[in-house]
Coordinates of C-alpha atoms in Angstrom, one line a residue:
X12 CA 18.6 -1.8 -13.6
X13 CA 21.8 0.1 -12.6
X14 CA 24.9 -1.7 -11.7
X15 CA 25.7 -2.7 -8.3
X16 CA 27.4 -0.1 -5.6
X17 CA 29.4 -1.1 -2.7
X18 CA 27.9 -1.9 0.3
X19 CA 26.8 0.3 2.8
X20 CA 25.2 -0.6 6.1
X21 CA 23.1 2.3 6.1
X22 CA 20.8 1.4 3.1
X23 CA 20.5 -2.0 4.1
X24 CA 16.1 -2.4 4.8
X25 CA 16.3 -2.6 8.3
X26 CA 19.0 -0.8 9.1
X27 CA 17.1 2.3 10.9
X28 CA 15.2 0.0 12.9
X29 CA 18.5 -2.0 14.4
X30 CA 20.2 1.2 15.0
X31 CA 17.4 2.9 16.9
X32 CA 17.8 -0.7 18.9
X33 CA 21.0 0.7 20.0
X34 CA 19.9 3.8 21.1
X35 CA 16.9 2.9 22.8
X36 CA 16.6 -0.6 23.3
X37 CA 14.1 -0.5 26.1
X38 CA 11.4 1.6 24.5
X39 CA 8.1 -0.1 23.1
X40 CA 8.8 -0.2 19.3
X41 CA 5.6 -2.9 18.5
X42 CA 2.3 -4.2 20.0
X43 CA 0.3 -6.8 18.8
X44 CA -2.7 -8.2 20.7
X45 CA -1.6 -8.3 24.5
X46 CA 2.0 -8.5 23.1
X47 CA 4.3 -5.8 23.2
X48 CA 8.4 -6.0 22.2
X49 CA 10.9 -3.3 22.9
X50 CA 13.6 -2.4 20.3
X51 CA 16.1 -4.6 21.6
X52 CA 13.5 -7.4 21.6
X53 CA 12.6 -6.7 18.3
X54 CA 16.1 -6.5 17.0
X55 CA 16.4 -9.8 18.5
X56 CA 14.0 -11.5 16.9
X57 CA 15.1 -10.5 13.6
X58 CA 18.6 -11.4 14.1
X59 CA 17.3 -15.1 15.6
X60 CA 14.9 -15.0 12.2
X61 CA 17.6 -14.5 9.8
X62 CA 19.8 -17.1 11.6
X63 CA 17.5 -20.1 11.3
X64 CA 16.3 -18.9 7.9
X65 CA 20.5 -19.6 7.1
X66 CA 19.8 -22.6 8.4
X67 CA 17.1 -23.9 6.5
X68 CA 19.5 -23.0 3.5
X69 CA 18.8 -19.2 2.8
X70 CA 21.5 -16.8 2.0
X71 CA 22.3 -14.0 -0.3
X72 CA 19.8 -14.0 -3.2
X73 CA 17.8 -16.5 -1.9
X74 CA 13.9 -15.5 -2.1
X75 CA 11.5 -15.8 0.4
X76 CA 7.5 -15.3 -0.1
X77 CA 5.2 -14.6 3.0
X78 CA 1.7 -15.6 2.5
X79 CA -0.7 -15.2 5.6
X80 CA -2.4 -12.7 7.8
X81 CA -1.2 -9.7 9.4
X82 CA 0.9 -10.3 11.9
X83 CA 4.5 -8.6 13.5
X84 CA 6.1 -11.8 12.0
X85 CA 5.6 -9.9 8.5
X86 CA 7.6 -7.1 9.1
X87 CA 10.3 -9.5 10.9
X88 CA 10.8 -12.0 8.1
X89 CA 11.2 -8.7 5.4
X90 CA 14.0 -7.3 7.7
X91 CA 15.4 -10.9 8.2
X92 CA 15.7 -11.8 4.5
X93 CA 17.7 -8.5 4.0
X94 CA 20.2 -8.8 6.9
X95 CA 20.8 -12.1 4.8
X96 CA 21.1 -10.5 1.6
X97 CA 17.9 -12.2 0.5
X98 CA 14.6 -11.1 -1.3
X99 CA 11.1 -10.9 0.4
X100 CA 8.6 -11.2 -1.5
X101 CA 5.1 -10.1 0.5
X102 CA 1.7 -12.0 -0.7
X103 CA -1.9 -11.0 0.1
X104 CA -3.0 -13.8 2.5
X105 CA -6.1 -14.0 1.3
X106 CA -5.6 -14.7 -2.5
X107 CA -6.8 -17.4 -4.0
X108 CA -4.6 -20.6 -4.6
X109 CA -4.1 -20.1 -8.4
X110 CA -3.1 -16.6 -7.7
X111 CA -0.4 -17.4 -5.3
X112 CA 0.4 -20.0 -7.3
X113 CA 1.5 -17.7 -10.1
X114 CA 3.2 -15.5 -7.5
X115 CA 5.1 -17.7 -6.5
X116 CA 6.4 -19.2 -9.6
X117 CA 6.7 -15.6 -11.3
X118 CA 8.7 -14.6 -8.4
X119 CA 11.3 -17.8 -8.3
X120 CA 10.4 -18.5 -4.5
X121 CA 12.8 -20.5 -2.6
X122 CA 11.3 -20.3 0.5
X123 CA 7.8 -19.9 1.9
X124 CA 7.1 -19.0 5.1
X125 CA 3.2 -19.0 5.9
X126 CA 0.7 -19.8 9.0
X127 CA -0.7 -23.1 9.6
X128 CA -4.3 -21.5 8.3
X129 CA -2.5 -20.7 5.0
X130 CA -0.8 -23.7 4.6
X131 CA -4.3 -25.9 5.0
X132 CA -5.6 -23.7 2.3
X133 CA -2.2 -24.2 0.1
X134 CA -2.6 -27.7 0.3
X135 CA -4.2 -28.0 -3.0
X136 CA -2.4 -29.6 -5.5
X137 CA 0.5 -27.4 -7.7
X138 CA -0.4 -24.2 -5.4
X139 CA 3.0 -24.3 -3.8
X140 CA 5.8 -25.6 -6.3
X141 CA 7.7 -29.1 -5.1
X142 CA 11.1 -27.7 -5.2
X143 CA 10.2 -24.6 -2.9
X144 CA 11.1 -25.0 1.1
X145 CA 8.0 -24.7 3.9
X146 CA 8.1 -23.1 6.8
X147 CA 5.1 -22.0 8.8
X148 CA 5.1 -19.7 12.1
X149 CA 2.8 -21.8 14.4
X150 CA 3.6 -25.2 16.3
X151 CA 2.3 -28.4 14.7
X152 CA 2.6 -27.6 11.2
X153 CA 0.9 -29.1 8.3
X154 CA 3.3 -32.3 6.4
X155 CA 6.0 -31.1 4.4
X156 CA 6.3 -27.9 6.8
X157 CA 8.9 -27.4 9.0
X158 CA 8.6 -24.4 12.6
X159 CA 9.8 -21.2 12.1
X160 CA 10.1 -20.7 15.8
X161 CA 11.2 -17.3 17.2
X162 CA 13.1 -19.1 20.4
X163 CA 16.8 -19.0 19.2
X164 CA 18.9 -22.6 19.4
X165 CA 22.0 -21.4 20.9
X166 CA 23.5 -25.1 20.2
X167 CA 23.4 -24.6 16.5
X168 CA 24.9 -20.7 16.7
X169 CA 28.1 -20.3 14.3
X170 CA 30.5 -18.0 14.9
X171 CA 29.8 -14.8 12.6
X172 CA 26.5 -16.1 11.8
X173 CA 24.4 -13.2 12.9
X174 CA 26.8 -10.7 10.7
X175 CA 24.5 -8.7 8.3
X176 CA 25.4 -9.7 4.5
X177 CA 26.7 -6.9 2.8
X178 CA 24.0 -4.8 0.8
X179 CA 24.5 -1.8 -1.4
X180 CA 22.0 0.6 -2.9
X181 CA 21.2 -1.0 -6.0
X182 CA 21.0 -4.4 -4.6
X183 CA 17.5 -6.0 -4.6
X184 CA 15.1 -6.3 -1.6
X185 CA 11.5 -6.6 -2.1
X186 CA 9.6 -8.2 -5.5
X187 CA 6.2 -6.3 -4.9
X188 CA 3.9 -7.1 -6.9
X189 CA 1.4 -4.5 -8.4
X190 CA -2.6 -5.1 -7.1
X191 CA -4.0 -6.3 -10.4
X192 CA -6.4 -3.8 -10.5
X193 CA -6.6 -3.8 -14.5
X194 CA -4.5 -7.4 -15.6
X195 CA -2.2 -9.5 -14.2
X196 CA -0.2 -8.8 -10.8
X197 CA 3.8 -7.0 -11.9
X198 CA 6.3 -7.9 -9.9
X199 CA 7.9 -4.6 -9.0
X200 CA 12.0 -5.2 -8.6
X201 CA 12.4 -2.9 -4.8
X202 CA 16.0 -2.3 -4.0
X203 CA 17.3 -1.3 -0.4
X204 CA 17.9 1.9 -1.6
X205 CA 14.5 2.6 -3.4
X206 CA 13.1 1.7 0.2
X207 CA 15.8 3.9 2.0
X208 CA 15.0 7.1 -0.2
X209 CA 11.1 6.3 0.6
X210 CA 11.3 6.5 4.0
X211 CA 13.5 9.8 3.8
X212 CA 10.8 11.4 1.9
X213 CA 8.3 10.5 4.1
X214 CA 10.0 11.4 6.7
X215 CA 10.7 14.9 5.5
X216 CA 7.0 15.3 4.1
X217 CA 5.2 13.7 7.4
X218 CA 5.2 15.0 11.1
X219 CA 6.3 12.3 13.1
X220 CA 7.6 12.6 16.3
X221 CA 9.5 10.2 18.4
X222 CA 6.9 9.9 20.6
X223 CA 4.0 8.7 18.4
X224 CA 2.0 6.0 18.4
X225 CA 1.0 4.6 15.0
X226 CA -1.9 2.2 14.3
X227 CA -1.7 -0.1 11.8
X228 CA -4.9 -2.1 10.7
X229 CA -4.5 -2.4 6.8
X230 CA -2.8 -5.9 5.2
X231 CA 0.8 -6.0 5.6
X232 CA 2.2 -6.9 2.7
X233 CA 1.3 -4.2 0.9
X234 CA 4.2 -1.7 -0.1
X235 CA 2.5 1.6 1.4
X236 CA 2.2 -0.2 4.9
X237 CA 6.1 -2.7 4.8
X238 CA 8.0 0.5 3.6
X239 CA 5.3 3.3 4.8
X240 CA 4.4 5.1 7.8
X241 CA 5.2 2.1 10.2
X242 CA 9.0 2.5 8.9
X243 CA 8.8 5.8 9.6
X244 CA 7.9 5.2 13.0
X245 CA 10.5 2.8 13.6
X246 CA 13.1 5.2 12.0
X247 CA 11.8 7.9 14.7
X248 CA 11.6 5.7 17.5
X249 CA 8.2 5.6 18.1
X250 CA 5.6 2.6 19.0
X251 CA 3.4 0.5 15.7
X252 CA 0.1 -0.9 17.3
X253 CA -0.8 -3.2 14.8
X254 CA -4.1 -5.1 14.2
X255 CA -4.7 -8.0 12.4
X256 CA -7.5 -6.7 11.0
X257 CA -9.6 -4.1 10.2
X258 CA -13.0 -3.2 12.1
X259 CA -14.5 0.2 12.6
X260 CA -15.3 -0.9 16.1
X261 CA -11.9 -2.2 17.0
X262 CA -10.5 1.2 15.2
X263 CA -12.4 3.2 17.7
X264 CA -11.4 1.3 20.6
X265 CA -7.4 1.0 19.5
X266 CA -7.0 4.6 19.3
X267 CA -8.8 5.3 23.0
X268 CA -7.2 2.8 24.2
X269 CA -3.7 3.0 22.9
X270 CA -3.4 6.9 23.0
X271 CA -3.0 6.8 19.0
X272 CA -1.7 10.0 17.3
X273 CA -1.2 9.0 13.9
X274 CA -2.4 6.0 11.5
X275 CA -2.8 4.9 7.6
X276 CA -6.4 4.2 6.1
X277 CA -7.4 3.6 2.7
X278 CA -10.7 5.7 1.6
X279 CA -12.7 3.3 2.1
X280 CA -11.8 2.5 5.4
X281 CA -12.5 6.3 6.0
X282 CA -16.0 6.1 4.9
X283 CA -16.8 3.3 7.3
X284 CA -15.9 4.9 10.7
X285 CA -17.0 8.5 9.1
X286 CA -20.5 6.0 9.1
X287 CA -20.4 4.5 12.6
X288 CA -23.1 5.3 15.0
X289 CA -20.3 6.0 17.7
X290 CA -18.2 7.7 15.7
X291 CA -19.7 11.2 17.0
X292 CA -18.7 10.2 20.3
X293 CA -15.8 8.2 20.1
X294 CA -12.6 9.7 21.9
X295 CA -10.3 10.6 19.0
X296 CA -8.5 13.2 20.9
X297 CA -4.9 11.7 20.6
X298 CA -5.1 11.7 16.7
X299 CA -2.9 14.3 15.6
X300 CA -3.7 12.9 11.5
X301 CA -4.9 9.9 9.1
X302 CA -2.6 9.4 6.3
X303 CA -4.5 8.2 3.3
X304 CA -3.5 6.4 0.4
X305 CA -4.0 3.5 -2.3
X306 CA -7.1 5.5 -3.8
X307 CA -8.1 9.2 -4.1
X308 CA -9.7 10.2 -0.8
X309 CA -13.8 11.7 -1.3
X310 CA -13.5 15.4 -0.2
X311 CA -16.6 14.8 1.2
X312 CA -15.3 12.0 3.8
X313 CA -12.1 14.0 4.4
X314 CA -14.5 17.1 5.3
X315 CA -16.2 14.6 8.6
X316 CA -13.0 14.2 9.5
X317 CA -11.6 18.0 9.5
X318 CA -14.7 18.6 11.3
X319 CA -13.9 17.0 14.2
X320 CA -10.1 18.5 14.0
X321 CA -8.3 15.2 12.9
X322 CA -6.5 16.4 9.3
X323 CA -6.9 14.1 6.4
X324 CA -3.1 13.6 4.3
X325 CA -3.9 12.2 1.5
X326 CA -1.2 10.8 -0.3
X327 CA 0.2 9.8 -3.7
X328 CA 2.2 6.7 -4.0
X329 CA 2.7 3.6 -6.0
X330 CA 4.5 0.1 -5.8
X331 CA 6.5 1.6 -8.0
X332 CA 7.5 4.0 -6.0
X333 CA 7.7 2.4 -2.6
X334 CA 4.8 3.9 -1.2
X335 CA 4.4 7.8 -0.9
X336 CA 6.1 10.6 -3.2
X337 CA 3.1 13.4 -1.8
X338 CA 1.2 14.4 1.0
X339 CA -1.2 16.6 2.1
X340 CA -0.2 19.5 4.6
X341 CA -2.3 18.9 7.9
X342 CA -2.8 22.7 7.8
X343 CA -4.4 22.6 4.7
X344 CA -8.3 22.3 4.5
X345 CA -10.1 19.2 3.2
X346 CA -9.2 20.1 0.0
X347 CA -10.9 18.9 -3.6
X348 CA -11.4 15.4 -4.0
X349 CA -8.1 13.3 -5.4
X350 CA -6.2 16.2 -3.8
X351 CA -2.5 14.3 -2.7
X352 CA -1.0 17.3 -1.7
X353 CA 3.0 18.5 -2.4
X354 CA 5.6 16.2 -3.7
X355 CA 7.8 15.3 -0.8
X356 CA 11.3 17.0 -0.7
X357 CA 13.5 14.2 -2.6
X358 CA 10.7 13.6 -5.3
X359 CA 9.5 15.4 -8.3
X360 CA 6.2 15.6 -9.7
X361 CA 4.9 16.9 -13.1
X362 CA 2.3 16.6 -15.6
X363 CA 2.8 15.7 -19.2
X364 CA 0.4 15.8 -23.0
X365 CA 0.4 12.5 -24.7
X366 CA 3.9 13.8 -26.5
X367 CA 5.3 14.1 -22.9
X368 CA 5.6 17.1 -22.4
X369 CA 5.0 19.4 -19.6
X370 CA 1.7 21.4 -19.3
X371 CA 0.7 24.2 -17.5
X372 CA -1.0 24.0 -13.6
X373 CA -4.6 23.3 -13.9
X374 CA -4.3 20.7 -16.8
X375 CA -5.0 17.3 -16.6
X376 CA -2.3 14.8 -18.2
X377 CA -0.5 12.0 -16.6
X378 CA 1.2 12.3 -13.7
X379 CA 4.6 11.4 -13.8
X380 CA 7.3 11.0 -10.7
X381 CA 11.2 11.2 -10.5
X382 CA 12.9 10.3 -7.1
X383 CA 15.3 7.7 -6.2
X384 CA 12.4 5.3 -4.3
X385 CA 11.3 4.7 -8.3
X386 CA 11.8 1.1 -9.0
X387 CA 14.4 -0.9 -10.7
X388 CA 12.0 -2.5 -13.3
X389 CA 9.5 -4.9 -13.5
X390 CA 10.5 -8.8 -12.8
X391 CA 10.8 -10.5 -16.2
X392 CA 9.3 -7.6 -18.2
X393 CA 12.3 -5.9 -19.7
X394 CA 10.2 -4.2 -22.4
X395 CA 7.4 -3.0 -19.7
X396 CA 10.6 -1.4 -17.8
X397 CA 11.4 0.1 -20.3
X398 CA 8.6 1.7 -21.6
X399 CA 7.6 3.2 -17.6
X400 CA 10.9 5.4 -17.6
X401 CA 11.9 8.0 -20.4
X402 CA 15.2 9.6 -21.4
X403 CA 14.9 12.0 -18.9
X404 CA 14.3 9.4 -15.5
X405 CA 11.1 9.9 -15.5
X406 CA 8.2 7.2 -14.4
X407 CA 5.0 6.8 -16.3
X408 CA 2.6 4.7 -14.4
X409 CA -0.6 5.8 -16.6
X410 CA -1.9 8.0 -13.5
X411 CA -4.1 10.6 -14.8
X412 CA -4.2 14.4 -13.0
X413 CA -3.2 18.1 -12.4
X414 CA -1.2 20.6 -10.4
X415 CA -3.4 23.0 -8.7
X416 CA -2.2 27.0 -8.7
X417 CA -0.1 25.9 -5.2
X418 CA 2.0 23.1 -6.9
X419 CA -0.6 20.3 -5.2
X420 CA -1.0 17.2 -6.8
X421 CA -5.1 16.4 -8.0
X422 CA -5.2 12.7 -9.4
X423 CA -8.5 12.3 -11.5
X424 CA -7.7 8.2 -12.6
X425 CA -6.1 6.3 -14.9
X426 CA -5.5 6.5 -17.9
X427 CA -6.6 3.4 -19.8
X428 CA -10.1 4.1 -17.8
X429 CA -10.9 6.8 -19.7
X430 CA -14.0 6.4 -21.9
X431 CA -14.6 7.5 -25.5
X432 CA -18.7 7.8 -26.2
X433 CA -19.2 9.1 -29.3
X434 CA -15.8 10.9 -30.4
X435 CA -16.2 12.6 -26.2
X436 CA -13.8 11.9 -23.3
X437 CA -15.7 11.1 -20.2
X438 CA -13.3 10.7 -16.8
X439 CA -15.4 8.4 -15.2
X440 CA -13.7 9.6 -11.7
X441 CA -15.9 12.3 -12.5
X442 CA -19.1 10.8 -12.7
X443 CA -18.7 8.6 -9.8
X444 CA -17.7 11.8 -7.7
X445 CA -21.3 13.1 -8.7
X446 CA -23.0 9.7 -8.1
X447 CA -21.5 10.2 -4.2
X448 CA -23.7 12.5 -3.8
X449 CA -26.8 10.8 -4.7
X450 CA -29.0 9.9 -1.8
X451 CA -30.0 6.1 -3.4
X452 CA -26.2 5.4 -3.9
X453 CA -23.9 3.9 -1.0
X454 CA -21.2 3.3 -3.4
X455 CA -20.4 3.6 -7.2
X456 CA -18.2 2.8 -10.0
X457 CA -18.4 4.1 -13.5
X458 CA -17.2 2.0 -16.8
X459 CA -17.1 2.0 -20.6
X460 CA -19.2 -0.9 -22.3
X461 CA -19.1 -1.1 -25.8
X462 CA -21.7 0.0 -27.7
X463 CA -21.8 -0.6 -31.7
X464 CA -23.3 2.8 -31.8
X465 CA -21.5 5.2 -29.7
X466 CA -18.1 2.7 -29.2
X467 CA -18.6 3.1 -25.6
X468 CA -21.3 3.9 -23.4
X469 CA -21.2 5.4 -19.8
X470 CA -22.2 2.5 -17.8
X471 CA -23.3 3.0 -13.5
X472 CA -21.9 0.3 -11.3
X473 CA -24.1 1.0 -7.9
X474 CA -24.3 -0.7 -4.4
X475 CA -27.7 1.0 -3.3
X476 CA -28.3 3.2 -0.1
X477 CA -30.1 0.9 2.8
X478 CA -33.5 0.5 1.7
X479 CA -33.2 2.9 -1.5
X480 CA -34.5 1.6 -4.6
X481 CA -31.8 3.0 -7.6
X482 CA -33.0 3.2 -11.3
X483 CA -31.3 4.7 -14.8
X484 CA -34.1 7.4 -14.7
X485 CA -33.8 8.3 -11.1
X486 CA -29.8 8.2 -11.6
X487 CA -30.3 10.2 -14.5
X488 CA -32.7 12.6 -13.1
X489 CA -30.3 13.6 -10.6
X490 CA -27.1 13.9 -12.6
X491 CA -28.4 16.3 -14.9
X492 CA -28.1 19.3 -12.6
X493 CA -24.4 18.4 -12.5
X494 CA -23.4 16.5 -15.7
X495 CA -23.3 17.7 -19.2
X496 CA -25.7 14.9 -21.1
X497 CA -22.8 13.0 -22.9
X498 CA -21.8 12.1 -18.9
X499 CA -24.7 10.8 -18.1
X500 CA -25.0 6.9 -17.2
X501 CA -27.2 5.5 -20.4
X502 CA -27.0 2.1 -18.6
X503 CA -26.8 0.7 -14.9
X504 CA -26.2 -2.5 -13.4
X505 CA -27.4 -3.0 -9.5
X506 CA -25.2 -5.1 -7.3
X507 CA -24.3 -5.9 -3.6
X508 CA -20.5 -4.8 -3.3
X509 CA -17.9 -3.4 -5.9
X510 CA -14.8 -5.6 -6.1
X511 CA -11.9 -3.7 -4.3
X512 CA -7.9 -4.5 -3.7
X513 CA -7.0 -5.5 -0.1
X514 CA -6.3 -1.2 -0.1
X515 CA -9.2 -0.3 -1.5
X516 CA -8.4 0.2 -5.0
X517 CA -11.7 -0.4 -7.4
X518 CA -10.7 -3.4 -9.7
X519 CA -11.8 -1.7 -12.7
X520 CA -11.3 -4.7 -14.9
X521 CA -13.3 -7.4 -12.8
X522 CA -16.4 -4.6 -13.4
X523 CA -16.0 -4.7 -17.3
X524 CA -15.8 -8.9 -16.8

């Protein structure tokens, strides 16, 4: 990490939103359910938020963890615990006690704030440490809770108590931890400038307008949505619809309902409404584009999409990176699958050999990015920090890809997925791209197993088309038209869903289990 700089307002997380408060205070910034909250309503509610989290004790430093569903509280408790100087720490509601557990020790939680739902489930012994303070959002909260209540109690105001602490650029906001997708969860050190220099680059490399309306329907507390295009929204002035959850059918009925010009999806989320039976004839005429992100998009789905004149911008991003550093052009075709488009004005993209360094467009290496929204470091892994930035500033996340002949980002995988069968590389990105296309397959992953023959063997992961009836042969059969033979799947395993990250990311490493 860099030394601290001296504060200034401007970087502080937050800050954007609060000063489009003061210029338009009466337009709708955020709807939730039959709820809807003008800046200036919003602003207040963060400004009440950070006072009574001062008075539960919280102040500079002091780290607070959200762990629930989605809801506007989110976003109002991370802009909160910066105007104290604090850290937020965001936590997928739905994890499972151990795993919020370690979160929360890792992290060095103070504070948790959580639903009454959450709490019940966090009532198992050791899941919350004893020395960590409990608030929940809802009336009547569980023992050893005390309300977080959004009503202010003017009785208890200070004088100078709703001054923002002072935050420079360098000064820690968010520990966001990584989605596990191949070993334990990283806490990813996010400072107020990393998150400032985000949202400039997506605003540069998006077109949003002050007048959009953005649907949000993914989980909150991941990084691409708390510091992505609802941000950028705010920053333009224009209104969030979030959901609490996602449903093809409530999708549909949001967008027509609401007027929606722009929203986030992950692939998979894509896939579904491309699916519906009303998504033919659902009114999609507001949506101007979808922003895609947390996995490569299928050219395929992006195509259904483009066919009905509603762009695909597929992005690339990371934690590490908080959220996007490219993005698809919506002039731009559907383009080849894992196509993220142009880095974004304040970020640099390139593609390096194993000896790091550059090679030419069209060759695949890993992707590495340089921009001021890269991280500080990883929480309590000095030597992992370390190793993910080289002499030159440049981050190494182990992303695999190429540069097309335009200067667009491709991403093929990772790394570390790669598998060796025999002495030959197979991207298995590759082979699941073919298995799309299969008419018995609905969805498909594609692993090394070892092998004390070949070291590795291609190994089919599959979640059968409705009433199809997949086997090796069949599989085999069909890849051979479009798969040189050392490609080919030698062994498949049938099952009813592929484990997935609350963003759709494949959990590679649960698959291998």
């Amino acid at each position: 990490m860099t030394g601290p700089t001296r504060p200034r307002p401007m970087f502080r997380l937050g800050h954007l939103l609060e000063r489009r408060a003061q210029l338009h205070p009466d337009r709708t910034a955020l709807v939730f359910g039959d709820r809807a909250w003008t800046y200036g309503q919003l602003r207040d509610w963060i400004v009440t938020t950070a006072r009574q989290l001062r008075r539960h004790g919280a102040g500079p430093d002091s780290v607070v963890a959200y762990v629930g569903a989605s809801r506007p509280e989110v976003f109002v408790l991370m802009y909160a615990t910066a105007r104290i100087g604090g850290v937020f720490v965001p936590v997928n509601g739905a994890a499972t006690p151990p795993e919020i557990a370690y979160l929360l020790t890792d992290s060095g939680a103070a504070f948790l704030v959580t639903d009454a739902a959450c709490a019940a489930v966090l009532a198992e012994d050791g899941t919350v440490p004893p020395d960590v303070t409990r608030l929940c959002l809802d009336e009547e909260p569980p023992d050893g809770y005390s309300v977080l209540s959004r009503t202010p109690d003017t009785a208890a105001e200070e004088p100078g108590d709703d001054t923002p602490a002072p935050v420079g650029e360098d000064d820690l906001a968010l520990i966001a931890y990584t989605s596990g997708t191949s070993g334990r969860p990283k806490g990813v050190l996010l400072t107020h400038g990393n998150v400032f220099w985000s949202c400039v680059n997506g605003l540069l490399g998006l077109d949003l307008a002050r007048d959009d309306v953005t649907l949000i329907t993914t989980p909150v507390f991941h990084i691409a949505v708390l510091s992505g295009v609802g941000s950028y929204t705010w920053a333009k002035g224009g209104t969030v619809i979030l959901e609490p959850a996602f449903s093809v059918d409530g999708f549909l009925t949001t967008v027509r309902r609401h007027r929606v010009s722009v929203t986030f999806a992950v692939p998979a989320m894509l896939a579904l409404i491309a699916r519906h039976p009303g998504f033919a004839a659902a009114d999609l005429s507001s949506l101007r584009w979808i922003l895609s992100g947390g996995a490569a998009a299928p050219a395929p789905v992006a195509g259904v999409f483009h066919r009905r004149g509603i762009p695909v911008l597929s992005s690339y991003g990371l934690t590490e990176t908080a959220a996007g550093v490219t993005y698809r052009d919506p002039r731009d075709g559907p383009g080849c699958s894992g196509e993220a488009g142009l880095a974004a004005p304040l970020a640099e993209v390139r593609i390096v050999d194993p000896d790091n360094r550059p090679v030419p467009h069209g060759t695949t290496g890993e992707i590495v990015v340089r921009s001021p929204s890269v991280a500080a470091g990883y929480l309590g892994l000095p030597e992992d920090s370390a190793a993910a930035r080289d002499a030159g500033g440049w981050f190494h996340g182990g992303d695999r890809g190429y540069l097309d002949p335009e200067g667009r980002l491709v991403v093929v995988g990772r790394i570390k997925d790669t598998i060796i069968t025999g002495g030959e590389n197979v991207d298995p990105t590759e082979v699941e791209e073919a298995l799309a296309a299969c008419p018995c397959v609905d969805e498909a992953a594609v692993v090394g197993t070892p092998d004390p023959v070949w070291g590795e063997v291609v190994t089919a992961i599959v979640v059968p088309a409705e009433g199809a009836d997949c086997s090796l042969e069949g599989i085999q059969k069909f890849l051979s038209a479009s798969l040189t033979r050392h490609k080919i799947p030698r062994r498949l395993e049938v099952r009813d869903r592929l484990p997935r990250t609350a963003t759709g990311k494949l959990q590679r490493s649960l698959l291998r289990g």
